[in-house]
Amino acid sequence: MCAQPAFAAWEFHDVTDDSGEAYVGTVLDDSGEILLEIYCDDWLPGMVDLTLYTGEAHDPDSSYADEGVMTVTADGASSVDITAFFDDMDGELLIYTSNFEVDNIVDVMLLMAQAQQTIGVTYFDRAYRFSAEDAFSVIERLATDCPAE
């Protein structure tokens, strides 16, 4: 019998405060160090951000590609390609996309919501794997609660 990695389930957070309405859906990989986040707020109603916090230090001396293709896969089968970008926040390397820059982020969210076991994300030479547990309910809640245009 082989041991399988223990993944964390998706979580929904209402992060609304005095500055405005905001919601986030998150999931950690099995290492507990890589975070996948879907975020929306009322600052730009209708905008959805998808951010992968890599846990890697952003190297200011490195030359990162301006953009690339992020492939999101559900259960190792169905996949959607989306344009994404490297970014940094407080010295951490991020992989980021939003429906401000691309027009198929809804396709990615639908794919993730339909996943039954795992959600894979690849970007250049990086590959990450997350649980699909509770992805449907969290993404459905984001679709319902996120401020619309």
PDB file of C-alpha atoms in Angstrom:
ATOM      1  CA  MET A   1       0.000   0.000   0.000  1.00  0.00           C
ATOM      2  CA  CYS A   2       1.409   3.387  -1.011  1.00  0.00           C
ATOM      3  CA  ALA A   3       0.930   6.477   1.068  1.00  0.00           C
ATOM      4  CA  GLN A   4      -0.627   9.388  -0.804  1.00  0.00           C
ATOM      5  CA  PRO A   5       0.255  13.001   0.019  1.00  0.00           C
ATOM      6  CA  ALA A   6      -2.238  14.751   2.262  1.00  0.00           C
ATOM      7  CA  PHE A   7      -3.662  17.786   0.524  1.00  0.00           C
ATOM      8  CA  ALA A   8      -5.543  20.581   2.215  1.00  0.00           C
ATOM      9  CA  ALA A   9      -9.112  21.281   1.109  1.00  0.00           C
ATOM     10  CA  TRP A  10     -10.184  24.526  -0.540  1.00  0.00           C
ATOM     11  CA  GLU A  11     -11.325  27.276   1.829  1.00  0.00           C
ATOM     12  CA  PHE A  12     -13.510  30.346   1.303  1.00  0.00           C
ATOM     13  CA  HIS A  13     -12.724  33.557   3.201  1.00  0.00           C
ATOM     14  CA  ASP A  14     -14.734  36.757   3.428  1.00  0.00           C
ATOM     15  CA  VAL A  15     -11.979  39.362   3.799  1.00  0.00           C
ATOM     16  CA  THR A  16     -14.315  42.353   3.655  1.00  0.00           C
ATOM     17  CA  ASP A  17     -13.162  45.271   5.794  1.00  0.00           C
ATOM     18  CA  ASP A  18     -13.664  49.036   6.088  1.00  0.00           C
ATOM     19  CA  SER A  19     -12.001  49.592   2.711  1.00  0.00           C
ATOM     20  CA  GLY A  20     -14.443  47.355   0.836  1.00  0.00           C
ATOM     21  CA  GLU A  21     -15.981  44.024   0.012  1.00  0.00           C
ATOM     22  CA  ALA A  22     -13.527  41.210  -0.850  1.00  0.00           C
ATOM     23  CA  TYR A  23     -13.506  37.418  -1.050  1.00  0.00           C
ATOM     24  CA  VAL A  24     -10.833  34.797  -1.520  1.00  0.00           C
ATOM     25  CA  GLY A  25     -10.739  31.075  -2.202  1.00  0.00           C
ATOM     26  CA  THR A  26      -7.507  29.300  -1.293  1.00  0.00           C
ATOM     27  CA  VAL A  27      -5.904  25.878  -1.322  1.00  0.00           C
ATOM     28  CA  LEU A  28      -2.451  24.714  -0.189  1.00  0.00           C
ATOM     29  CA  ASP A  29      -0.458  21.955  -1.826  1.00  0.00           C
ATOM     30  CA  ASP A  30       0.690  18.937   0.190  1.00  0.00           C
ATOM     31  CA  SER A  31       3.885  20.713   1.309  1.00  0.00           C
ATOM     32  CA  GLY A  32       1.820  23.470   2.905  1.00  0.00           C
ATOM     33  CA  GLU A  33       4.078  26.048   1.254  1.00  0.00           C
ATOM     34  CA  ILE A  34       2.493  26.634  -2.156  1.00  0.00           C
ATOM     35  CA  LEU A  35      -0.788  28.570  -2.135  1.00  0.00           C
ATOM     36  CA  LEU A  36      -3.272  28.880  -4.988  1.00  0.00           C
ATOM     37  CA  GLU A  37      -5.658  31.809  -4.549  1.00  0.00           C
ATOM     38  CA  ILE A  38      -8.698  33.174  -6.372  1.00  0.00           C
ATOM     39  CA  TYR A  39      -9.505  36.743  -5.284  1.00  0.00           C
ATOM     40  CA  CYS A  40     -12.177  39.335  -6.054  1.00  0.00           C
ATOM     41  CA  ASP A  41     -13.227  42.662  -4.536  1.00  0.00           C
ATOM     42  CA  ASP A  42     -15.439  45.682  -5.141  1.00  0.00           C
ATOM     43  CA  TRP A  43     -12.552  47.930  -6.137  1.00  0.00           C
ATOM     44  CA  LEU A  44     -12.841  46.541  -9.676  1.00  0.00           C
ATOM     45  CA  PRO A  45     -16.219  44.735  -9.776  1.00  0.00           C
ATOM     46  CA  GLY A  46     -16.159  41.727 -12.078  1.00  0.00           C
ATOM     47  CA  MET A  47     -12.378  41.319 -11.930  1.00  0.00           C
ATOM     48  CA  VAL A  48     -11.023  37.993 -10.693  1.00  0.00           C
ATOM     49  CA  ASP A  49      -7.355  37.351  -9.862  1.00  0.00           C
ATOM     50  CA  LEU A  50      -5.729  33.917  -9.885  1.00  0.00           C
ATOM     51  CA  THR A  51      -2.420  33.925  -8.009  1.00  0.00           C
ATOM     52  CA  LEU A  52      -0.007  31.119  -7.231  1.00  0.00           C
ATOM     53  CA  TYR A  53       2.341  31.898  -4.334  1.00  0.00           C
ATOM     54  CA  THR A  54       5.345  29.731  -5.221  1.00  0.00           C
ATOM     55  CA  GLY A  55       7.250  29.871  -1.948  1.00  0.00           C
ATOM     56  CA  GLU A  56      10.329  30.796  -4.006  1.00  0.00           C
ATOM     57  CA  ALA A  57      12.332  33.936  -3.399  1.00  0.00           C
ATOM     58  CA  HIS A  58      12.013  36.487  -6.198  1.00  0.00           C
ATOM     59  CA  ASP A  59      15.509  37.086  -7.554  1.00  0.00           C
ATOM     60  CA  PRO A  60      15.761  40.720  -8.691  1.00  0.00           C
ATOM     61  CA  ASP A  61      18.873  39.812 -10.719  1.00  0.00           C
ATOM     62  CA  SER A  62      17.069  37.093 -12.705  1.00  0.00           C
ATOM     63  CA  SER A  63      15.361  37.726 -15.996  1.00  0.00           C
ATOM     64  CA  TYR A  64      11.806  36.369 -15.813  1.00  0.00           C
ATOM     65  CA  ALA A  65       9.684  35.961 -18.937  1.00  0.00           C
ATOM     66  CA  ASP A  66       7.170  38.754 -19.531  1.00  0.00           C
ATOM     67  CA  GLU A  67       4.380  36.206 -19.946  1.00  0.00           C
ATOM     68  CA  GLY A  68       3.833  32.525 -20.600  1.00  0.00           C
ATOM     69  CA  VAL A  69       1.236  29.803 -20.844  1.00  0.00           C
ATOM     70  CA  MET A  70      -0.104  28.423 -17.576  1.00  0.00           C
ATOM     71  CA  THR A  71      -1.791  25.048 -18.019  1.00  0.00           C
ATOM     72  CA  VAL A  72      -4.426  24.107 -15.458  1.00  0.00           C
ATOM     73  CA  THR A  73      -5.407  20.430 -15.431  1.00  0.00           C
ATOM     74  CA  ALA A  74      -8.292  18.679 -13.681  1.00  0.00           C
ATOM     75  CA  ASP A  75      -7.677  15.109 -12.513  1.00  0.00           C
ATOM     76  CA  GLY A  76      -4.762  14.692 -14.928  1.00  0.00           C
ATOM     77  CA  ALA A  77      -7.105  14.774 -17.931  1.00  0.00           C
ATOM     78  CA  SER A  78      -8.950  17.937 -19.018  1.00  0.00           C
ATOM     79  CA  SER A  79      -6.913  21.125 -19.231  1.00  0.00           C
ATOM     80  CA  VAL A  80      -7.170  24.819 -20.052  1.00  0.00           C
ATOM     81  CA  ASP A  81      -4.290  27.071 -21.120  1.00  0.00           C
ATOM     82  CA  ILE A  82      -4.231  30.657 -19.918  1.00  0.00           C
ATOM     83  CA  THR A  83      -1.705  33.473 -20.227  1.00  0.00           C
ATOM     84  CA  ALA A  84       0.034  34.226 -16.926  1.00  0.00           C
ATOM     85  CA  PHE A  85       2.828  36.423 -15.645  1.00  0.00           C
ATOM     86  CA  PHE A  86       5.616  36.290 -13.093  1.00  0.00           C
ATOM     87  CA  ASP A  87       5.332  38.897 -10.351  1.00  0.00           C
ATOM     88  CA  ASP A  88       6.694  39.429  -6.891  1.00  0.00           C
ATOM     89  CA  MET A  89       5.189  40.352  -3.566  1.00  0.00           C
ATOM     90  CA  ASP A  90       7.365  41.108  -0.579  1.00  0.00           C
ATOM     91  CA  GLY A  91      10.230  39.177  -2.173  1.00  0.00           C
ATOM     92  CA  GLU A  92       8.192  36.062  -3.056  1.00  0.00           C
ATOM     93  CA  LEU A  93       7.888  34.921  -6.668  1.00  0.00           C
ATOM     94  CA  LEU A  94       4.255  34.798  -7.811  1.00  0.00           C
ATOM     95  CA  ILE A  95       2.542  33.464 -10.906  1.00  0.00           C
ATOM     96  CA  TYR A  96      -0.440  35.674 -11.654  1.00  0.00           C
ATOM     97  CA  THR A  97      -3.282  36.138 -14.095  1.00  0.00           C
ATOM     98  CA  SER A  98      -6.643  37.887 -14.069  1.00  0.00           C
ATOM     99  CA  ASN A  99      -9.585  38.504 -16.336  1.00  0.00           C
ATOM    100  CA  PHE A 100      -8.199  42.042 -16.711  1.00  0.00           C
ATOM    101  CA  GLU A 101      -5.378  40.570 -18.839  1.00  0.00           C
ATOM    102  CA  VAL A 102      -7.040  37.453 -20.280  1.00  0.00           C
ATOM    103  CA  ASP A 103     -10.527  36.462 -21.332  1.00  0.00           C
ATOM    104  CA  ASN A 104     -10.697  32.781 -20.352  1.00  0.00           C
ATOM    105  CA  ILE A 105     -10.249  32.855 -16.570  1.00  0.00           C
ATOM    106  CA  VAL A 106     -13.853  31.670 -16.197  1.00  0.00           C
ATOM    107  CA  ASP A 107     -12.914  28.543 -18.188  1.00  0.00           C
ATOM    108  CA  VAL A 108     -10.104  27.870 -15.698  1.00  0.00           C
ATOM    109  CA  MET A 109     -12.428  28.353 -12.728  1.00  0.00           C
ATOM    110  CA  LEU A 110     -15.049  26.020 -14.248  1.00  0.00           C
ATOM    111  CA  LEU A 111     -12.388  23.376 -14.887  1.00  0.00           C
ATOM    112  CA  MET A 112     -11.134  23.610 -11.292  1.00  0.00           C
ATOM    113  CA  ALA A 113     -14.696  23.435  -9.949  1.00  0.00           C
ATOM    114  CA  GLN A 114     -15.326  20.251 -11.961  1.00  0.00           C
ATOM    115  CA  ALA A 115     -12.170  18.492 -10.720  1.00  0.00           C
ATOM    116  CA  GLN A 116     -12.852  15.494  -8.489  1.00  0.00           C
ATOM    117  CA  GLN A 117      -9.386  14.705  -7.102  1.00  0.00           C
ATOM    118  CA  THR A 118      -6.540  16.992  -8.125  1.00  0.00           C
ATOM    119  CA  ILE A 119      -5.849  20.282  -9.840  1.00  0.00           C
ATOM    120  CA  GLY A 120      -2.494  20.608 -11.569  1.00  0.00           C
ATOM    121  CA  VAL A 121      -0.824  23.863 -12.562  1.00  0.00           C
ATOM    122  CA  THR A 122       2.236  24.094 -14.797  1.00  0.00           C
ATOM    123  CA  TYR A 123       4.085  27.235 -15.830  1.00  0.00           C
ATOM    124  CA  PHE A 124       7.378  27.013 -17.709  1.00  0.00           C
ATOM    125  CA  ASP A 125       9.444  24.431 -15.766  1.00  0.00           C
ATOM    126  CA  ARG A 126       7.325  24.626 -12.606  1.00  0.00           C
ATOM    127  CA  ALA A 127       4.597  22.110 -11.753  1.00  0.00           C
ATOM    128  CA  TYR A 128       2.224  22.187  -8.781  1.00  0.00           C
ATOM    129  CA  ARG A 129      -0.600  19.929  -7.603  1.00  0.00           C
ATOM    130  CA  PHE A 130      -3.532  20.810  -5.360  1.00  0.00           C
ATOM    131  CA  SER A 131      -6.532  19.030  -3.920  1.00  0.00           C
ATOM    132  CA  ALA A 132      -9.907  19.427  -5.592  1.00  0.00           C
ATOM    133  CA  GLU A 133     -11.681  18.803  -2.269  1.00  0.00           C
ATOM    134  CA  ASP A 134     -14.305  21.528  -1.753  1.00  0.00           C
ATOM    135  CA  ALA A 135     -13.167  23.338  -4.933  1.00  0.00           C
ATOM    136  CA  PHE A 136     -16.693  23.267  -6.360  1.00  0.00           C
ATOM    137  CA  SER A 137     -18.353  24.791  -3.288  1.00  0.00           C
ATOM    138  CA  VAL A 138     -15.670  27.476  -2.858  1.00  0.00           C
ATOM    139  CA  ILE A 139     -15.662  28.481  -6.528  1.00  0.00           C
ATOM    140  CA  GLU A 140     -19.468  28.446  -6.596  1.00  0.00           C
ATOM    141  CA  ARG A 141     -19.511  30.772  -3.583  1.00  0.00           C
ATOM    142  CA  LEU A 142     -16.996  33.103  -5.236  1.00  0.00           C
ATOM    143  CA  ALA A 143     -19.187  33.172  -8.360  1.00  0.00           C
ATOM    144  CA  THR A 144     -22.175  34.085  -6.189  1.00  0.00           C
ATOM    145  CA  ASP A 145     -20.554  36.546  -3.764  1.00  0.00           C
ATOM    146  CA  CYS A 146     -17.957  38.358  -5.885  1.00  0.00           C
ATOM    147  CA  PRO A 147     -19.065  41.870  -6.864  1.00  0.00           C
ATOM    148  CA  ALA A 148     -20.156  41.972 -10.505  1.00  0.00           C
ATOM    149  CA  GLU A 149     -19.851  44.761 -13.046  1.00  0.00           C
TER     150      GLU A 149
END
